[in-house]
Short mmCIF file of C-alpha atoms in Angstrom, two decimals:
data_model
loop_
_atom_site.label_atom_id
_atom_site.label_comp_id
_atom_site.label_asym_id
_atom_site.label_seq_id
_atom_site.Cartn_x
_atom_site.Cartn_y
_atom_site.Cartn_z
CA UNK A 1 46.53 145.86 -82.65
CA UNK A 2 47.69 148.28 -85.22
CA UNK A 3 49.84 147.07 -88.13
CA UNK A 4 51.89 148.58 -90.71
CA UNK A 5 53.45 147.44 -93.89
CA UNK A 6 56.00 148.56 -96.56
CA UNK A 7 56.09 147.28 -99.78
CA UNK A 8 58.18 147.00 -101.95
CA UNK A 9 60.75 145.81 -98.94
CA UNK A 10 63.60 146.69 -101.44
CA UNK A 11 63.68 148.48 -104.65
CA UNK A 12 66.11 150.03 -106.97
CA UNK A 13 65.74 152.55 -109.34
CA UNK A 14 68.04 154.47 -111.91
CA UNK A 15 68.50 158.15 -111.76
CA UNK A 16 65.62 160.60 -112.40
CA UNK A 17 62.14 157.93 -112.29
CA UNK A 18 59.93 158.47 -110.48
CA UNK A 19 58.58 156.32 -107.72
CA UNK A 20 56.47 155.41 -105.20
CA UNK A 21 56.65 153.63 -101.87
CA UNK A 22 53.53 152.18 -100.16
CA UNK A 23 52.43 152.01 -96.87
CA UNK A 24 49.36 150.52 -95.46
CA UNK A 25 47.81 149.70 -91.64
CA UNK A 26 45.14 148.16 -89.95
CA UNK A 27 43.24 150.24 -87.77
CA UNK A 28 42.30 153.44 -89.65
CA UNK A 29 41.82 155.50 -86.41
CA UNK A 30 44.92 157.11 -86.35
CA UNK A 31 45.73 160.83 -85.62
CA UNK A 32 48.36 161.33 -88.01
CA UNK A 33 51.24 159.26 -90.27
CA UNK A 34 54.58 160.07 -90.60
CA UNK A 35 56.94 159.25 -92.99
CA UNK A 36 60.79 159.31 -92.18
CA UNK A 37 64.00 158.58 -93.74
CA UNK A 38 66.68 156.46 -92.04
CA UNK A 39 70.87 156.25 -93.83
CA UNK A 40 72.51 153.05 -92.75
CA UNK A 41 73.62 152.84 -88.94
CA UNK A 42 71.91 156.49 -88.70
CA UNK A 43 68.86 158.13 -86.99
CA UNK A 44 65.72 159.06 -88.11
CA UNK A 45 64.86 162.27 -89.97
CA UNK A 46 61.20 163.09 -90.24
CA UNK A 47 60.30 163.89 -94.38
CA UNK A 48 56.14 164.39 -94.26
CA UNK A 49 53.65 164.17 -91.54
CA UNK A 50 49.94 164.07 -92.51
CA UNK A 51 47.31 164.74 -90.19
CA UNK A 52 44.58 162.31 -90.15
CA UNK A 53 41.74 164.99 -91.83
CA UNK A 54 44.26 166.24 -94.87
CA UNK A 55 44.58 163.73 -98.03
CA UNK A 56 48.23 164.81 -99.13
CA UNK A 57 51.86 166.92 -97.64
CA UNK A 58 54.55 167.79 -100.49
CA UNK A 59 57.93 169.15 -99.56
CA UNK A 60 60.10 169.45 -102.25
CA UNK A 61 60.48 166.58 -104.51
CA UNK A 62 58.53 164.55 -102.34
CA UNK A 63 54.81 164.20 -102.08
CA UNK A 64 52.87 161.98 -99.37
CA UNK A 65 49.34 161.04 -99.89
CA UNK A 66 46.86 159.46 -96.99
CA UNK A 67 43.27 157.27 -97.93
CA UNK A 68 42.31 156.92 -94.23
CA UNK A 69 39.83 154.95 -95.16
CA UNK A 70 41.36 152.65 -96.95
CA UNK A 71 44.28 152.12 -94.68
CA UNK A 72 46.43 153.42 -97.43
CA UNK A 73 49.72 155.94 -97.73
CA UNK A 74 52.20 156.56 -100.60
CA UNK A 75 54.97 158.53 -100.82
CA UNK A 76 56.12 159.51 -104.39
CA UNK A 77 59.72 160.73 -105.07
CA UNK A 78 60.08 163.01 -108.38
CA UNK A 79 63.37 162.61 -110.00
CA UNK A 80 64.88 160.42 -107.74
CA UNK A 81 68.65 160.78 -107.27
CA UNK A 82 71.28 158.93 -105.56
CA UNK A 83 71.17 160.93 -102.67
CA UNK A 84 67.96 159.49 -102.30
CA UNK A 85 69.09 156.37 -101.54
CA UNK A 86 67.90 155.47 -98.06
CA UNK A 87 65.50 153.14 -95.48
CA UNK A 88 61.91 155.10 -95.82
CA UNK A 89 59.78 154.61 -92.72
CA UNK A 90 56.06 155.15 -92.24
CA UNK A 91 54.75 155.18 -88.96
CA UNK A 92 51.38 155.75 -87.42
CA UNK A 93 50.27 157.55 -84.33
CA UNK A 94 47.00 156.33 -83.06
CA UNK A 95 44.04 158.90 -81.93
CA UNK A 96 45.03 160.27 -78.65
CA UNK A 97 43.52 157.75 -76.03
CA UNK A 98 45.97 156.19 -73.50
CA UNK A 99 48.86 157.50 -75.56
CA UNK A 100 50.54 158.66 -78.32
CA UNK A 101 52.48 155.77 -79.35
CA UNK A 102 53.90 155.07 -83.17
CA UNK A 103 54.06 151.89 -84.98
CA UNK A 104 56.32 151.36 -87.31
CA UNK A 105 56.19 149.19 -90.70
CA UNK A 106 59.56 147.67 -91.59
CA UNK A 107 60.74 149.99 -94.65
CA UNK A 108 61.64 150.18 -97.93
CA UNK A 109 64.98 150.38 -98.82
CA UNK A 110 66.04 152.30 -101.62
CA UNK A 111 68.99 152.33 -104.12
CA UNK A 112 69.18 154.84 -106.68
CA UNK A 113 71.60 154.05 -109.21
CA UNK A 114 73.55 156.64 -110.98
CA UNK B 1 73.25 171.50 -81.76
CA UNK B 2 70.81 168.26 -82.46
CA UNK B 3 67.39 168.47 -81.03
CA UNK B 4 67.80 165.05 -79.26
CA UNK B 5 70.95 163.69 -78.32
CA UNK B 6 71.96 160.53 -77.55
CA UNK B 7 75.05 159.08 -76.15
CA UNK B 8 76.76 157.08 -76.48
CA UNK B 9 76.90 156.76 -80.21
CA UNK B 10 78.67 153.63 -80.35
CA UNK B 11 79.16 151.23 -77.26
CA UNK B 12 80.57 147.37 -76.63
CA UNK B 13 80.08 145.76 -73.33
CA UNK B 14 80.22 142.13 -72.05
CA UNK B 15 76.98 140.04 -71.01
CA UNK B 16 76.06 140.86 -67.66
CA UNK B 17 77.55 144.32 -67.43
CA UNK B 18 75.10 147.35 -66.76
CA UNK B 19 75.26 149.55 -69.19
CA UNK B 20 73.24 153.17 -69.00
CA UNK B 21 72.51 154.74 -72.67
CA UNK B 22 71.48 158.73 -72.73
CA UNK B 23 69.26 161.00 -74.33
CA UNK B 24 68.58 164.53 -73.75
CA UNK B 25 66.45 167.07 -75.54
CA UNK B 26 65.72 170.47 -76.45
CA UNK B 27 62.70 170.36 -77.72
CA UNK B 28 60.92 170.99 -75.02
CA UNK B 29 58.67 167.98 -75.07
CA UNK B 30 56.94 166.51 -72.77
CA UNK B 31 57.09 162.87 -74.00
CA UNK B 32 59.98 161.05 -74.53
CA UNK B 33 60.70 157.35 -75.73
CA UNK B 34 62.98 154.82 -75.96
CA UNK B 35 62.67 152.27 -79.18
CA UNK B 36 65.10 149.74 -80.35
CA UNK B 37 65.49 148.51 -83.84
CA UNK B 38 65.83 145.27 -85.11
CA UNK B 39 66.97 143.58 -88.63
CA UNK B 40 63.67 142.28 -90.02
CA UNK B 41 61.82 143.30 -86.84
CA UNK B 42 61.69 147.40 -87.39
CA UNK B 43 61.25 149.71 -84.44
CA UNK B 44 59.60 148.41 -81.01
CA UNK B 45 59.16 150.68 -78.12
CA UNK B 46 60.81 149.69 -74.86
CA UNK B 47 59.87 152.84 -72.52
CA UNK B 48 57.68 155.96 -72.47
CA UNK B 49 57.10 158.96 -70.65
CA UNK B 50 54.54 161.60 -70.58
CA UNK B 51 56.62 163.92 -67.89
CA UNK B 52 58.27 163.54 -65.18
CA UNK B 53 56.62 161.24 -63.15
CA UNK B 54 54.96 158.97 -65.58
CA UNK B 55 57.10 156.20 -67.09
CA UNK B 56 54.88 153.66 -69.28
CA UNK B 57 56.24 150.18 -70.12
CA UNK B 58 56.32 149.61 -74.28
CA UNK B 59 56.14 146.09 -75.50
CA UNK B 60 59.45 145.02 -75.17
CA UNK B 61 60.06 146.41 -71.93
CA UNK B 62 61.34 143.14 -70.15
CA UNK B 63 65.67 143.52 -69.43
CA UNK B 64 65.40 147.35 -69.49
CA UNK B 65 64.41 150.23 -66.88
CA UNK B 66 64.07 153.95 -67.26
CA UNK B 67 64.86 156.90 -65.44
CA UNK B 68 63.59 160.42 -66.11
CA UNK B 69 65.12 163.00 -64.46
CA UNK B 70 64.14 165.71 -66.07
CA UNK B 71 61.75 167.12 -68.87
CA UNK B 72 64.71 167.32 -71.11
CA UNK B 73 66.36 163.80 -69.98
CA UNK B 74 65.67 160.27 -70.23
CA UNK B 75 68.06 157.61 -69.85
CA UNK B 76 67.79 153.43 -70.37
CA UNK B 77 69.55 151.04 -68.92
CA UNK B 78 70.46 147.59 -69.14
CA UNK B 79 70.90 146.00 -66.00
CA UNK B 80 72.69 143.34 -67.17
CA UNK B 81 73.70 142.98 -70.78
CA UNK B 82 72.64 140.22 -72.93
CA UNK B 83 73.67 139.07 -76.19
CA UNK B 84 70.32 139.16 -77.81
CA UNK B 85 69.73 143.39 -76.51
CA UNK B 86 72.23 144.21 -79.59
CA UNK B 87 70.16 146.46 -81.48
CA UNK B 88 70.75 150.13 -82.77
CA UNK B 89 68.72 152.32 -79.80
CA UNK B 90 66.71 155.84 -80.21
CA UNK B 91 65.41 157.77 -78.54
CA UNK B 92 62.48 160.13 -79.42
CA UNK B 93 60.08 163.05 -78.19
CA UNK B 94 56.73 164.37 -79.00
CA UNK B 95 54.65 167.58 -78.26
CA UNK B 96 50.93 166.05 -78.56
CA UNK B 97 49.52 169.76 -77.69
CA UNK B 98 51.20 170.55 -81.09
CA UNK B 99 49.64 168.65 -83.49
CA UNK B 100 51.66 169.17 -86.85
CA UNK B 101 54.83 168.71 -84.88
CA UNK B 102 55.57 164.76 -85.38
CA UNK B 103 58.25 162.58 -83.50
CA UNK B 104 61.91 163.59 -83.00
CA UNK B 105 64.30 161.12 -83.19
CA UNK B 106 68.08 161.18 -81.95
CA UNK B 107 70.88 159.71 -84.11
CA UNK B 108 70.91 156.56 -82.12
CA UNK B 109 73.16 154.48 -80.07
CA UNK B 110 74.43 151.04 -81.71
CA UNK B 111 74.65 148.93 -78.83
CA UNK B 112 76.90 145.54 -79.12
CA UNK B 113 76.78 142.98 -76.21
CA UNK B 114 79.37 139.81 -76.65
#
């Protein structure tokens, strides 16, 4: 059974460091991982998604890395800013077999003080 | 317009009641799902569908049922409320044929049962 966990499960940061948030899961045969971002008593808004065959996705100030092997994902923030101040989510889709299912880790949550 | 749309946003209901939550697409995606989330626990599935006429049980799928009737509409119910089903609700699609295109989510519904 696939796991996933999110350390740190809290952190906060001033304005502009850097950072990173760490995800990591059991089974390495997954077809992609996906990070969101969740605001308190809101939805989910997908940031990255990395297909299982590429090492890295960058939008913006945001970069996600993947070590399939390794059961291993990061997602570094540049400059963080308050605004950035959120639950971030990884999740993992296994490789397509009876379904397409994600499993979530927990999340970090995020303060970024001003 | 949101991609996925859930209603209602917020709701309150008394143990035993039946209580029906929404969600409706545009997307076009095949699959939809219904998770619930959890303090400490993250997000567990409840429900999937592949189309139509496949509905799949998740791992918590024990209180609830599903209808789907339509590609663009899957609803949850509760047949009768419980304390312990308060938990913030989302719904979610995915196009597997698509394989950059990740999971959807809707905004959620925060469910209270006293």
């Amino acid at each position: 059974k696939q796991e996933v966990t999110q350390i740190p499960a809290a952190l906060s940061v001033p304005e502009g460091e850097n950072l990173v948030l760490n995800c990591s899961f059991t089974d390495s045969a997954i077809y992609n991982l996906q990070w969101f971002r969740q605001d308190p008593g809101k939805g989910l808004t997908s940031l990255l998604l990395i297909q299982s065959s590429q090492r890295e996705q960058t939008s913006g100030r945001l970069n996600a890395s993947l070590d399939k092997s390794s059961g291993r994902s990061t997602l570094y923030i540049a400059a963080s800013q308050p605004g950035d101040s959120a639950t971030y989510l990884c999740a993992v889709r296994p490789v397509e077999t009876s379904g397409s299912r994600l499993t979530f880790g927990e999340g970090t949550q995020l303060t970024v003080n001003p | 317009d949101a991609d996925v749309t859930q209603t209602p946003r917020n709701r309150i209901t008394k143990t035993g009641k039946r209580i029906m939550l929404e969600c409706s697409q545009t997307k076009g995606h095949d699959r939809m799902y219904w998770y619930r989330q959890d303090p400490g626990l993250g997000l567990r599935l409840i429900y999937y569908s592949f189309d139509v006429k496949d509905i799949n049980k998740g791992e918590i799928s024990d209180g609830y049922s599903v209808s789907r009737q339509a590609q663009a509409k899957f609803s949850l119910s509760l047949e009768s409320a419980i304390p312990n089903q308060t938990a913030l609700y989302f719904c979610a699609t995915s196009d597997p044929g698509t394989p950059t295109n990740g999971y959807t989510f809707g905004s959620g519904t925060r469910l209270t049962v006293v």
